Structure formats: C-alpha cells, structure tokens
PDB file of C-alpha atoms in Angstrom:
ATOM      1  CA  UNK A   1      93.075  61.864  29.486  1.00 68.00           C
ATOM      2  CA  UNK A   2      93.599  65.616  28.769  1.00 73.00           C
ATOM      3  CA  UNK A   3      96.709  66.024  30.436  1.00 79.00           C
ATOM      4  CA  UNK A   4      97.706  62.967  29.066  1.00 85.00           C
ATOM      5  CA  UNK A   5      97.966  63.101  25.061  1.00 88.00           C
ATOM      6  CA  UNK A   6      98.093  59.605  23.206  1.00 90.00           C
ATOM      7  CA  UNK A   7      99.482  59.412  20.398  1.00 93.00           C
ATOM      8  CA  UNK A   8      99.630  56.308  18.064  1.00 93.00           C
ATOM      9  CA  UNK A   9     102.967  55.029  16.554  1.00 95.00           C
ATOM     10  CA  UNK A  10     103.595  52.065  13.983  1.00 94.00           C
ATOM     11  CA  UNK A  11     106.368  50.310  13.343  1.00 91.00           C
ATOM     12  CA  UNK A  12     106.305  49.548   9.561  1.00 86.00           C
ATOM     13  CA  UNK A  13     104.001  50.458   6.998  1.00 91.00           C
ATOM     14  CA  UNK A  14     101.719  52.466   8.016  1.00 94.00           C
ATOM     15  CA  UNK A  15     102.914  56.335   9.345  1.00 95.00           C
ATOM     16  CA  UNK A  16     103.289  57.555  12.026  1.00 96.00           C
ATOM     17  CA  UNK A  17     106.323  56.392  13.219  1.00 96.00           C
ATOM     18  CA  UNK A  18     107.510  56.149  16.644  1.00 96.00           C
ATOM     19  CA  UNK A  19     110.002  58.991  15.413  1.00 95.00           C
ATOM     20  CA  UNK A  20     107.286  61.216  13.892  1.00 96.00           C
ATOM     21  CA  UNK A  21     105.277  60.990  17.169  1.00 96.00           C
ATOM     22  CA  UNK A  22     107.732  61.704  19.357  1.00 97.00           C
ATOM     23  CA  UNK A  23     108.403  64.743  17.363  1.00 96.00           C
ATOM     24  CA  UNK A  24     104.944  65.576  17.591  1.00 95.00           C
ATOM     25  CA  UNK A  25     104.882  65.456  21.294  1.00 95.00           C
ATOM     26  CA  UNK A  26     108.154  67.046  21.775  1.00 95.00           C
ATOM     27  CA  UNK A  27     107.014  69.890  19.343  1.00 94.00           C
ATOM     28  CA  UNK A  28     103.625  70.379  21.617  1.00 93.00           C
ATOM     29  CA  UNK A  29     106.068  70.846  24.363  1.00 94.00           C
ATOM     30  CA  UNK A  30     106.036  67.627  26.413  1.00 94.00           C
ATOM     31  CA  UNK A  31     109.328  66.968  27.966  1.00 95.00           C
ATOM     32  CA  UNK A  32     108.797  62.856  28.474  1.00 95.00           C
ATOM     33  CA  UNK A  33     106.631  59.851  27.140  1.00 96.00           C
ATOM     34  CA  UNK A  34     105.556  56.622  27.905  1.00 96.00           C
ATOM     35  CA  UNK A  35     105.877  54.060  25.251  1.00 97.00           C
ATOM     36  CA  UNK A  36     103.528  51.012  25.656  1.00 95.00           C
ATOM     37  CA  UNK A  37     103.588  48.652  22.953  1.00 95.00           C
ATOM     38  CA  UNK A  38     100.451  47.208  21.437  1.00 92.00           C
ATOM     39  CA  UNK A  39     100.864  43.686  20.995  1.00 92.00           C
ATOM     40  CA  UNK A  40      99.094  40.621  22.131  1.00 90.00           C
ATOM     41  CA  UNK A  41     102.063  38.388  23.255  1.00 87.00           C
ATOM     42  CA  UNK A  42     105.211  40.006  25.043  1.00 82.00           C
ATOM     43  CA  UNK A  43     107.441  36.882  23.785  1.00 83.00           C
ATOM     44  CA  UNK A  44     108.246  37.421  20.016  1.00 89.00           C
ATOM     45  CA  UNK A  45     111.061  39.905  18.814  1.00 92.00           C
ATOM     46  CA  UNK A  46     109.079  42.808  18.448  1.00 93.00           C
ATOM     47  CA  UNK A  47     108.826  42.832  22.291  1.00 94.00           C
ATOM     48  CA  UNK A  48     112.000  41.636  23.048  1.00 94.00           C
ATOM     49  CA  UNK A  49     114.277  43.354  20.637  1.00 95.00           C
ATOM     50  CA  UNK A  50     112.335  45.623  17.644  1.00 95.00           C
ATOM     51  CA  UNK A  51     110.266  47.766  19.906  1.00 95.00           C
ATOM     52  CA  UNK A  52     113.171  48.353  22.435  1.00 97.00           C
ATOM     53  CA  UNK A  53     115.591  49.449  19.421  1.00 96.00           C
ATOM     54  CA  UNK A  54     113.196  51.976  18.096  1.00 96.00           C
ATOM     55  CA  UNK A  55     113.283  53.619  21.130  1.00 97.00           C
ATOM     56  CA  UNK A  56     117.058  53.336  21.845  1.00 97.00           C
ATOM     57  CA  UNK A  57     116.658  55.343  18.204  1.00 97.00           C
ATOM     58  CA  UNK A  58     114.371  57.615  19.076  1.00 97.00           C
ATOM     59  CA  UNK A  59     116.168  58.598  22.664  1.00 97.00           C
ATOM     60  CA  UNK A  60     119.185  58.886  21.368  1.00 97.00           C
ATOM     61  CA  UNK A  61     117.346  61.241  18.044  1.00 97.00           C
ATOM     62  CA  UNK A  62     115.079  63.624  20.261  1.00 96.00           C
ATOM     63  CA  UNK A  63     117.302  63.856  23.346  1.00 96.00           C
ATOM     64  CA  UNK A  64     114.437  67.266  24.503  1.00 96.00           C
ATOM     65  CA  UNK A  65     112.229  64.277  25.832  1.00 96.00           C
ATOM     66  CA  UNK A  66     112.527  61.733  27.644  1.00 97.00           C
ATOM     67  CA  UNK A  67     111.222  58.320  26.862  1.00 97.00           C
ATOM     68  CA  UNK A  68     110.738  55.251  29.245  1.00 97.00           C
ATOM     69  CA  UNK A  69     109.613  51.766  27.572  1.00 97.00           C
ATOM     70  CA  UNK A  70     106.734  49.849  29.013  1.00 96.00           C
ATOM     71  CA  UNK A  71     108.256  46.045  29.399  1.00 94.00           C
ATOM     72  CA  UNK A  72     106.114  43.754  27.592  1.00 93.00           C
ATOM     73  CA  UNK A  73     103.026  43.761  25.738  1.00 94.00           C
ATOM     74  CA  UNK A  74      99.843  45.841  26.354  1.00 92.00           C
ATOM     75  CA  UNK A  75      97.832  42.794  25.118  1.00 91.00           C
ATOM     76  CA  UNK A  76      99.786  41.006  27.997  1.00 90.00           C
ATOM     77  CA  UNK A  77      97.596  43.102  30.395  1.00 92.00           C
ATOM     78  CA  UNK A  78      95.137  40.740  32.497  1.00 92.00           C
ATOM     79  CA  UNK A  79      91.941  43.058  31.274  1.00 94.00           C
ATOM     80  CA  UNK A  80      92.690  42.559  27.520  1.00 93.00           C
ATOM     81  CA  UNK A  81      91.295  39.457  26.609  1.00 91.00           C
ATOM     82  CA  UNK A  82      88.261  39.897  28.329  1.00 94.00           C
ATOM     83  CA  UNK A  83      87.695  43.386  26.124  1.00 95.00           C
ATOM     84  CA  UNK A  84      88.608  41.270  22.854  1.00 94.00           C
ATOM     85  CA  UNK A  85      86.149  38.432  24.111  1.00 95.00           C
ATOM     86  CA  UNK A  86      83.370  41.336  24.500  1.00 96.00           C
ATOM     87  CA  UNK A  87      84.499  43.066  21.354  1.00 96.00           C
ATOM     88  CA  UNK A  88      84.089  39.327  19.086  1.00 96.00           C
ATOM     89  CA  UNK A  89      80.804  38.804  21.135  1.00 96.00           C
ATOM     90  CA  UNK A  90      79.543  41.970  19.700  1.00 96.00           C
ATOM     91  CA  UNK A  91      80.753  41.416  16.213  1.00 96.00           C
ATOM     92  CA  UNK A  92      79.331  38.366  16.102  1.00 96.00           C
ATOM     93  CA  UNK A  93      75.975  38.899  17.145  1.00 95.00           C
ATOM     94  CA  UNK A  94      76.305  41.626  14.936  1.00 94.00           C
ATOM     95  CA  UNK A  95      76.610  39.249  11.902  1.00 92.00           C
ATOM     96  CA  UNK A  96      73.510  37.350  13.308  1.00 88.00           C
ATOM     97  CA  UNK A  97      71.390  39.770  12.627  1.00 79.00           C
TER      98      UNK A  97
END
C-alpha cells in the first residue's frame, strides 16, 4: 500500500518502538496513524491495558500526529488462523521433504 506506509513497532526488546516509529512517520510527514496490534488473543493485558498505554504515551509525546488504536487483536481477525493453518501446512511439508 504506497500511500499507506507500515511500519513495525515492538513493545519490549527488540527496537523499534512504538515511539521511534511514530517519529519516523511523523518525520516523513504523515499527520495520523493507525495502530493495530499484532497479537493472537485480544484478552490478555497487552490488549487490554499495555498496548493502549503506549499509545496514551506516544499521543500525548508526538502531539503533530494523530494516532487512533485498533480495539483488539489483529490475530483476532476471522482470516488469521486460516493464513497460520496454510503457513504450518507449508512448513511442514517442508520438513517432509
């Protein structure tokens, strides 16, 4: 999606964070971003209380762009498990061979 830059955020351990990307956005110009948040299950903390603060944080840090919160998980999304079902499928025949 050209007109639609992704960029990948982390929340521990591994860079970027949610900060450094929106700062990477915001310094390419974009004025707003949707954050959708990579998990399998929408019920543990991260969902319901990690994911949300960070970009409480990050809102309140880059206030040049604006940043709306996905509810839930992306894993949560009806088309997910059928992609990881085709994904172990292939890894596993892989293996066979």
């Amino acid at each position: 999606m050209p007109d639609r830059p992704i960029e990948l955020a982390f929340m521990e351990h591994t860079p970027p964070s949610l900060d450094a990307a929106v700062v990477a956005l915001a310094g390419r110009g974009h004025q707003q971003a949707i954050v959708m948040a990579a998990f399998l299950s929408g019920g543990g903390n991260h969902i319901k209380k990690h994911v949300p603060q960070l970009v409480a944080d990050a809102a309140r840090a880059h206030p040049e762009i604006a940043l709306r919160l996905v509810p839930g998980a992306l894993g949560a999304e009806p088309e997910i498990p059928d992609a990881l079902a085709r994904a172990a499928a292939r890894l596993a025949t892989q293996l066979e061979h």
